[in-house]
mmCIF file of C-alpha atoms and ligand atoms in Angstrom:
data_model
loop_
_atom_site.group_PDB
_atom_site.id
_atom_site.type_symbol
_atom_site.label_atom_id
_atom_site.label_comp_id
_atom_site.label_asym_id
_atom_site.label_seq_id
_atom_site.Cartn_x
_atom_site.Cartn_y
_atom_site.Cartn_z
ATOM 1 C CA UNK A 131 0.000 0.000 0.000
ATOM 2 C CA UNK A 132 0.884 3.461 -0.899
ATOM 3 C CA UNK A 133 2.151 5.505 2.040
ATOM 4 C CA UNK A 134 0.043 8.228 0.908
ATOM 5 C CA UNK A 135 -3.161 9.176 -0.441
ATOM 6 C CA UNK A 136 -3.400 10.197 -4.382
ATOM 7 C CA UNK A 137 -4.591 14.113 -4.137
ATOM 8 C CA UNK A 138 -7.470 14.928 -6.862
ATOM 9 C CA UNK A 139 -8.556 17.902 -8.177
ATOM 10 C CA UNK A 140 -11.227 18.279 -5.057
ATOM 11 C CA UNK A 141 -8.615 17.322 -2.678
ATOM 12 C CA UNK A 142 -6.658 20.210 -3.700
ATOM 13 C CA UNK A 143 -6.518 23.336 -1.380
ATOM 14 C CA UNK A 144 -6.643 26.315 -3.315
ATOM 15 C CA UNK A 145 -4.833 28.207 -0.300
ATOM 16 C CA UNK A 146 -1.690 27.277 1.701
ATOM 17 C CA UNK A 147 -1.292 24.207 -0.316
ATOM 18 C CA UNK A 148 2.301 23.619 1.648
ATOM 19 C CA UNK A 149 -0.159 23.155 4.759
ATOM 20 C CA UNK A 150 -2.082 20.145 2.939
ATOM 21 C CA UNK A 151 -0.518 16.468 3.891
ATOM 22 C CA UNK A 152 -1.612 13.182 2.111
ATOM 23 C CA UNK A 153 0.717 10.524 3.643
ATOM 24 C CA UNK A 154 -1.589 7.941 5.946
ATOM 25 C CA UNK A 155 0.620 8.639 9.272
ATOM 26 C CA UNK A 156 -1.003 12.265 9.846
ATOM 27 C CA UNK A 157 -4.454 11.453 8.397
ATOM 28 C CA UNK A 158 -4.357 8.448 10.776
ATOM 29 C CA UNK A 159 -3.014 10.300 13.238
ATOM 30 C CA UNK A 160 -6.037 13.028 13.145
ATOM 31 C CA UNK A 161 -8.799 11.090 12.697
ATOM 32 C CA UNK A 162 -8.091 8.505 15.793
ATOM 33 C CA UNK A 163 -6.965 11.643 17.696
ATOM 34 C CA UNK A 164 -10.048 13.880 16.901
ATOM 35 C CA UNK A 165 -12.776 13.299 19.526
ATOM 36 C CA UNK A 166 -15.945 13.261 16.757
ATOM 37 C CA UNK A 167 -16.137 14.526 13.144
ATOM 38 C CA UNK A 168 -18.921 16.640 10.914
ATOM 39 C CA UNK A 169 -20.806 14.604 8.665
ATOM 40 C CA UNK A 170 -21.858 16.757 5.664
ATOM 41 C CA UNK A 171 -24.102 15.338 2.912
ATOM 42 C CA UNK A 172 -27.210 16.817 0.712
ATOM 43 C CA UNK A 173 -30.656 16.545 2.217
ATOM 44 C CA UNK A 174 -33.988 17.214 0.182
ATOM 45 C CA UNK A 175 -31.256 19.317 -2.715
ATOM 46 C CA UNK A 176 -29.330 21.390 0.431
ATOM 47 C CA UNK A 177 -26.442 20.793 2.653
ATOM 48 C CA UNK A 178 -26.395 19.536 6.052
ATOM 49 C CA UNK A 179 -23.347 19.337 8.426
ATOM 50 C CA UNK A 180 -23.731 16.759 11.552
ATOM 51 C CA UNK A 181 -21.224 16.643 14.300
ATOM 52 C CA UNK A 182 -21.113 12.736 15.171
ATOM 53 C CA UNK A 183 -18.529 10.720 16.451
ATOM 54 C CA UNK A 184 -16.511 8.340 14.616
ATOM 55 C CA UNK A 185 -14.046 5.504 14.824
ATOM 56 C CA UNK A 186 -10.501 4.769 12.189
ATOM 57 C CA UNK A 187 -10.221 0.984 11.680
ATOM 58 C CA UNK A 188 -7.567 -0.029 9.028
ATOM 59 C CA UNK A 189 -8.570 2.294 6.056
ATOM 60 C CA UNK A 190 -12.360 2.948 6.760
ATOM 61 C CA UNK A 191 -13.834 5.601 9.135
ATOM 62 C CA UNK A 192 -17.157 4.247 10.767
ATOM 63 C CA UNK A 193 -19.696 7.066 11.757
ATOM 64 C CA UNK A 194 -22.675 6.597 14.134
ATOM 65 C CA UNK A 195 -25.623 6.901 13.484
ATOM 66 C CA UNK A 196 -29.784 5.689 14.135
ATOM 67 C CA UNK A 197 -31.708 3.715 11.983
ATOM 68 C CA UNK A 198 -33.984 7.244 11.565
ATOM 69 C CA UNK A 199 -31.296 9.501 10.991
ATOM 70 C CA UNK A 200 -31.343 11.580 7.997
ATOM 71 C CA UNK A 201 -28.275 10.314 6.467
ATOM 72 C CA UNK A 202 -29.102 6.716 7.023
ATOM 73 C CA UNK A 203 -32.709 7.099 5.551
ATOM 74 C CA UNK A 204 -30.893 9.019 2.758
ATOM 75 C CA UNK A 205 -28.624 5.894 1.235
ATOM 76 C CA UNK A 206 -28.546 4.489 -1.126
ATOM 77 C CA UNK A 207 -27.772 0.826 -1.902
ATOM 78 C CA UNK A 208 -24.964 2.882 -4.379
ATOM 79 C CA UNK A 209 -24.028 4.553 -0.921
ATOM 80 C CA UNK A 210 -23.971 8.121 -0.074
ATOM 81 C CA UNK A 211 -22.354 10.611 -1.336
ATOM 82 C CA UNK A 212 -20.387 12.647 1.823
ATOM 83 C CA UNK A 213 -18.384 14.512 2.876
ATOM 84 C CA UNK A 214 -16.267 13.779 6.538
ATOM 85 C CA UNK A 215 -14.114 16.226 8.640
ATOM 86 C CA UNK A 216 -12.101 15.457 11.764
ATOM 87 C CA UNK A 217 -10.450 18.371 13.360
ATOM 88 C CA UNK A 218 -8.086 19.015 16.152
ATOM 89 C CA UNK A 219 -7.352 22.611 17.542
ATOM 90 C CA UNK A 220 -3.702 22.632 19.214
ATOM 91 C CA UNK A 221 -3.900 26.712 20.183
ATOM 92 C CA UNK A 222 -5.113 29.858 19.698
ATOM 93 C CA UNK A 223 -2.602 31.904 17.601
ATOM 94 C CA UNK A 224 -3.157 35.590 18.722
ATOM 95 C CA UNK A 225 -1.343 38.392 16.159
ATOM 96 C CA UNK A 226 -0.928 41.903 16.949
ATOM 97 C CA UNK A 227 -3.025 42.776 13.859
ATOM 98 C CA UNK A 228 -6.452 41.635 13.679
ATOM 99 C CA UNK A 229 -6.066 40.221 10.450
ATOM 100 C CA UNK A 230 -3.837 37.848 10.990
ATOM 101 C CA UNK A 231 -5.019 35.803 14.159
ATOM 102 C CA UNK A 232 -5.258 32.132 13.226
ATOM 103 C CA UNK A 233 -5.608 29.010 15.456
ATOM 104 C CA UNK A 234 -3.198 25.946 15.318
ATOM 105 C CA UNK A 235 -5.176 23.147 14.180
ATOM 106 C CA UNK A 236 -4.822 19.751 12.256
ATOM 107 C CA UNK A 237 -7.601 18.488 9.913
ATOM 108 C CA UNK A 238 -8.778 15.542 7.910
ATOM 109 C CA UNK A 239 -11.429 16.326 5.004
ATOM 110 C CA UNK A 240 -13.099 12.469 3.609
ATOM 111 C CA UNK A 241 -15.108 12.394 0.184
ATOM 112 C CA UNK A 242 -16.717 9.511 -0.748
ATOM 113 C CA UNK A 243 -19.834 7.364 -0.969
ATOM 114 C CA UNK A 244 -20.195 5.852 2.643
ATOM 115 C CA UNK A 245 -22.290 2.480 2.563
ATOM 116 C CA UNK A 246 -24.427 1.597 5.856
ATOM 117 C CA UNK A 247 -23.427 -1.361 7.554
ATOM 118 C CA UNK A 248 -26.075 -3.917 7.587
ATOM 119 C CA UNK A 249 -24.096 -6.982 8.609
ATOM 120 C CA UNK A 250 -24.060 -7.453 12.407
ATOM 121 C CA UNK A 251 -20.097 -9.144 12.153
ATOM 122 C CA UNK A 252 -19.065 -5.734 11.022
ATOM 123 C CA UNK A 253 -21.498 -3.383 12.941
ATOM 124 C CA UNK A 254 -20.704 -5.077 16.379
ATOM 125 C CA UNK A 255 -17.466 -4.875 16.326
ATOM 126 C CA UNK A 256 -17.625 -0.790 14.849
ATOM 127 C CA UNK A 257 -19.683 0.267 17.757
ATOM 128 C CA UNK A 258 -16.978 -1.201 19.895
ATOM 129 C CA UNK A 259 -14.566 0.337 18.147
ATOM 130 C CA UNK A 260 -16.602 3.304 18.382
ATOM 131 C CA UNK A 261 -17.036 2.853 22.661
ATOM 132 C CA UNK A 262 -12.959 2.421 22.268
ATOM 133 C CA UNK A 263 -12.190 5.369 20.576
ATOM 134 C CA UNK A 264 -14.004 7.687 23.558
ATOM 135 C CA UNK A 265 -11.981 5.795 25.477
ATOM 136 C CA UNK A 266 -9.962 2.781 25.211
ATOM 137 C CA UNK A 267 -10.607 -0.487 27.000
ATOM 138 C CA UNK A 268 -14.469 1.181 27.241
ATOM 139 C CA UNK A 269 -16.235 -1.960 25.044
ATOM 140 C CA UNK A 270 -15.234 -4.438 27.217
ATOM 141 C CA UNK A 271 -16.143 -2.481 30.483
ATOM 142 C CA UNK A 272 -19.834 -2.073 29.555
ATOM 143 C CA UNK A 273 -22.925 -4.834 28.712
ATOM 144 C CA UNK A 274 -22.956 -5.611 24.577
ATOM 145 C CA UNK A 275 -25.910 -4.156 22.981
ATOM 146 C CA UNK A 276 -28.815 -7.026 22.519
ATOM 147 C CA UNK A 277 -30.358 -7.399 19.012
ATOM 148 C CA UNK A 278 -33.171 -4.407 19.361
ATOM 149 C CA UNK A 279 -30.364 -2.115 20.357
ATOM 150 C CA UNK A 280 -28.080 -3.754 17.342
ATOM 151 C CA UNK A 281 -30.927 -2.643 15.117
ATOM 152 C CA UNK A 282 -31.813 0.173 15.845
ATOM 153 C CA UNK A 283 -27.811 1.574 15.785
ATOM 154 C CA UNK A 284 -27.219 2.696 12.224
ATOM 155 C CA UNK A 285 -23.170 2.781 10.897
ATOM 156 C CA UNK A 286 -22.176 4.129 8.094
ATOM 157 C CA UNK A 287 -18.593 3.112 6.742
ATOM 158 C CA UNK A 288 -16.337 5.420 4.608
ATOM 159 C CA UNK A 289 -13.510 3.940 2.892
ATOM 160 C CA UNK A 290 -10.120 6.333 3.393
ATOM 161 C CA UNK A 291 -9.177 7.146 -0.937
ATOM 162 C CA UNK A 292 -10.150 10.825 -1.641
ATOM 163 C CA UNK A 293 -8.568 12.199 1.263
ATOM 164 C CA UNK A 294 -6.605 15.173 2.763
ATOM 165 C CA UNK A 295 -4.990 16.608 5.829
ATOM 166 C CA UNK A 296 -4.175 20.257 6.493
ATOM 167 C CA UNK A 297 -2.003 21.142 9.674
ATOM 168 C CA UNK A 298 -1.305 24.555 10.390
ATOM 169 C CA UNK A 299 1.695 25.283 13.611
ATOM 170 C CA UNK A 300 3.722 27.958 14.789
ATOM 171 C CA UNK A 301 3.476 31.450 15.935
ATOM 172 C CA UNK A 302 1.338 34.110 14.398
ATOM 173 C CA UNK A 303 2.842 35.672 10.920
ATOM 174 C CA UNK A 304 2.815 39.701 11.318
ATOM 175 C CA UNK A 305 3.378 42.158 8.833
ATOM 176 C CA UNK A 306 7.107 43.447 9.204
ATOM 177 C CA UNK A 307 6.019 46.750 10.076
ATOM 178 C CA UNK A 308 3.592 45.835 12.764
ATOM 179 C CA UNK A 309 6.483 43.927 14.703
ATOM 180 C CA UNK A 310 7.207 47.062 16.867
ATOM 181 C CA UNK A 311 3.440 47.077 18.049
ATOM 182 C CA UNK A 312 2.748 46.995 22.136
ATOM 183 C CA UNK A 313 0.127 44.235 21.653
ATOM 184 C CA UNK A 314 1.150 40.845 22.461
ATOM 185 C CA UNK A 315 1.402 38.401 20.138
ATOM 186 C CA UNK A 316 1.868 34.640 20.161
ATOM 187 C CA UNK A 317 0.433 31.234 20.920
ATOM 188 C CA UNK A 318 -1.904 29.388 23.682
ATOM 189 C CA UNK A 319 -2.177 25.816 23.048
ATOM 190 C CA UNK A 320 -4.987 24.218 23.915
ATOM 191 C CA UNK A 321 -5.265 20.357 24.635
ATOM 192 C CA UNK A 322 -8.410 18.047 25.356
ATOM 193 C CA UNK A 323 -8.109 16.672 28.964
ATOM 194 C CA UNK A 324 -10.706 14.666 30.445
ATOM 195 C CA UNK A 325 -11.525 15.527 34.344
ATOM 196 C CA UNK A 326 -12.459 14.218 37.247
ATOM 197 C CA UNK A 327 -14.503 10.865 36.662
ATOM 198 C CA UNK A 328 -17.872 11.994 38.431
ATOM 199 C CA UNK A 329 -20.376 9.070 39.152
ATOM 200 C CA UNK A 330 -23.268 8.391 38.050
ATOM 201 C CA UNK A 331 -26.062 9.932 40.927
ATOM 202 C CA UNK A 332 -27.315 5.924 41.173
ATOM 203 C CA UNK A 333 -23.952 4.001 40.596
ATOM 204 C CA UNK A 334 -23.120 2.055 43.739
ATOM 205 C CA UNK A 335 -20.668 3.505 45.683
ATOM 206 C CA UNK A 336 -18.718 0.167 45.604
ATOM 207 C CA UNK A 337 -17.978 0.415 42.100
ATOM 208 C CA UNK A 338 -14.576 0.953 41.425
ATOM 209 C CA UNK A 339 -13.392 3.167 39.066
ATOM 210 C CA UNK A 340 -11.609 1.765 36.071
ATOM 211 C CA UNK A 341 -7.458 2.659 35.739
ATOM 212 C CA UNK A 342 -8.468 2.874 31.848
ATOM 213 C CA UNK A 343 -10.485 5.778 33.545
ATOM 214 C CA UNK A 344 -8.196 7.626 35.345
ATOM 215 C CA UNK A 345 -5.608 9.061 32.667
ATOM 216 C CA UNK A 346 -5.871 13.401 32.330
ATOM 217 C CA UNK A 347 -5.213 13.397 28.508
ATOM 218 C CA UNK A 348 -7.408 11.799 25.836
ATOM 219 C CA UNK A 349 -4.479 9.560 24.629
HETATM 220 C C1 FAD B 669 -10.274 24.804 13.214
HETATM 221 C C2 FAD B 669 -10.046 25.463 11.877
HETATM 222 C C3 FAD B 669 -10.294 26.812 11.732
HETATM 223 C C4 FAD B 669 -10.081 27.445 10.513
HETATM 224 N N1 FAD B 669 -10.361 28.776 10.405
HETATM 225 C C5 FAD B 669 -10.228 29.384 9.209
HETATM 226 C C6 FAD B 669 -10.602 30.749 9.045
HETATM 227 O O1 FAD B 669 -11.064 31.417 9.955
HETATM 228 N N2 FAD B 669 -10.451 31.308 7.826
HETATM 229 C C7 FAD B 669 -9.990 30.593 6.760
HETATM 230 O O2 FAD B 669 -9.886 31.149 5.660
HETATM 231 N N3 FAD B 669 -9.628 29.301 6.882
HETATM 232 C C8 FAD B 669 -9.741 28.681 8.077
HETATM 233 N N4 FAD B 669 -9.406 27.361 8.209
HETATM 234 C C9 FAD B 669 -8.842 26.683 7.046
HETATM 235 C C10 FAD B 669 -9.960 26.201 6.141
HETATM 236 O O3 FAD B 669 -10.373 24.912 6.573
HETATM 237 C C11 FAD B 669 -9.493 26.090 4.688
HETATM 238 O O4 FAD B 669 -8.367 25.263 4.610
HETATM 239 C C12 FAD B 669 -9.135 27.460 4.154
HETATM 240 O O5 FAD B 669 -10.286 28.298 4.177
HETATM 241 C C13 FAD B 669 -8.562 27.412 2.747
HETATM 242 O O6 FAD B 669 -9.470 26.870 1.913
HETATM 243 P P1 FAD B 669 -9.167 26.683 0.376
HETATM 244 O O7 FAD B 669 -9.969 27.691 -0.374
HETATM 245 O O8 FAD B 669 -7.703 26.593 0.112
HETATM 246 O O9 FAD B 669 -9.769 25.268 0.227
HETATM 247 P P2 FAD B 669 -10.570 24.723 -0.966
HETATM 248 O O10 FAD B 669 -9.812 25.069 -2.204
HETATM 249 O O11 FAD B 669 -11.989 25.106 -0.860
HETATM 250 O O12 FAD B 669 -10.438 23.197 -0.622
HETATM 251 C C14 FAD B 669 -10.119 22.224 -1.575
HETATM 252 C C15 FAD B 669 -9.827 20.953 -0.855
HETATM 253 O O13 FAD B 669 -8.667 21.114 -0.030
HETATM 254 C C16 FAD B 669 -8.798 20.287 1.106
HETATM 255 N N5 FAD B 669 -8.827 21.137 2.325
HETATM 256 C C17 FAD B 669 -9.085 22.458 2.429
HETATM 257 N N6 FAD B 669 -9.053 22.850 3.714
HETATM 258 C C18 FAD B 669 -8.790 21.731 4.427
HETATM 259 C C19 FAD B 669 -8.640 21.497 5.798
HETATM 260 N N7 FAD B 669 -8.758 22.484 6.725
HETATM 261 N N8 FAD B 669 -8.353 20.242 6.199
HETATM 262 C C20 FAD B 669 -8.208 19.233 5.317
HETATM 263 N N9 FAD B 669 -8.347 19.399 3.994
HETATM 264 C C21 FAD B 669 -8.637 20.636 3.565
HETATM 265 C C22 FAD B 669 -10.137 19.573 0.995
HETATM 266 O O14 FAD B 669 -9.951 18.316 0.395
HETATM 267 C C23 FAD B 669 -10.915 20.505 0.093
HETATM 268 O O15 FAD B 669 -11.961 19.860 -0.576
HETATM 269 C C24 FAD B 669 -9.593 26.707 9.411
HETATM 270 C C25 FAD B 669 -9.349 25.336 9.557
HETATM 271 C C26 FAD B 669 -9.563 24.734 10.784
HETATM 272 C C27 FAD B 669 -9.293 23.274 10.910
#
């Protein structure tokens, strides 16, 4: 396999193209890093954009889903046409000129025709994926769905071709002459930690919480 994705015409960004990455270590990266993604696709001839979460496995993104969701009543045995972003923001890059504040980020952009999953040996084992990518060693800490719960979950799977990354780092880019300015000017990264575990109002007080639990940073 090809360490990178082929870039199209689509894939193409028309701005900062030295930002824009194809090779499969940073998409990878992004997408298992990023917490959820935007599902865009066309509903009744206009766009929608759905923040959902999703799950990497091998060279396929799996997106959740219900069985009555629009973009699950929307495909099509030919699969439907999408369009998936992942993003991660790493700071907020402050300039002394307005125009040129900016935030770190890195960001996937998926096209393709996603399929829904319809075969419980693949859907099972994508919602666990799923559970696993909120947190890993989640699936097997929690009771498997039955088959009315397995049914009513609707996964759609996107296979990783028409793909790009963009990553944008570093301190903010002033003009020359606004260099002397009083303003300050540089970066405040921001990271996705997960706090305190706070129980559920009826879990037992005897339950233990997890070690997979217990770790600050999303890893
Ligand atoms: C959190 C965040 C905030 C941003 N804020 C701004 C902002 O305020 N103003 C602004 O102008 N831009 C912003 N961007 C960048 C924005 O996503 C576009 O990259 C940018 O507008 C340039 O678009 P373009 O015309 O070159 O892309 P187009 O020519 O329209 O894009 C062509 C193709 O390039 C690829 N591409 C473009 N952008 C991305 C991307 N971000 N990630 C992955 N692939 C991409 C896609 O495959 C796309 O189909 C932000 C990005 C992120 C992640």
């Amino acid at each position: 396999m090809s360490p990178a994705y082929q870039p199209t015409p689509r894939t193409t960004p028309s701005r900062y193209r030295e930002r824009a990455h194809y090779d499969r270590e940073t998409v990878h990266r992004i997408l298992d890093e990023a917490l959820f993604c935007h599902l865009g696709y066309v509903r009744d001839g206009g766009p929608v954009v759905l923040p959902t979460m999703h799950v990497r496995c091998g060279e396929t993104v799996y997106i959740h889903g219900s069985t009555g969701s629009g973009p699950m009543l929307g495909a099509k045995p030919a699969g439907l046409p999408v369009c998936v972003t992942a993003t991660v923001v790493d700071g907020l890059v402050l300039a002394r000129s307005a125009m040129h504040h900016s935030l770190n980020y890195r960001s996937v952009v998926v096209m393709g025709s996603a399929r829904v999953v319809d075969d419980d040996a693949e859907k099972l084992p994508a919602l666990q994926a799923l559970l696993d990518h909120i947190r890993p060693g989640r699936a097997a800490d929690c009771r498997t769905p039955n088959t009315r719960e397995l049914a009513a979950a609707a996964v759609l799977a996107l296979e990783l071709v028409e793909v790009s990354a963009k990553v944008r780092h570093g301190g903010p880019v002033d003009d020359p002459e606004d260099r002397a300015l009083p303003h300050w000017a540089g970066v405040i990264p921001l990271t996705v930690t997960a706090g305190t575990p706070q129980p559920a109002d009826d879990l037992d007080p005897a339950t233990p919480l997890p070690d997979y639990l217990t770790a600050a940073r999303r890893p």
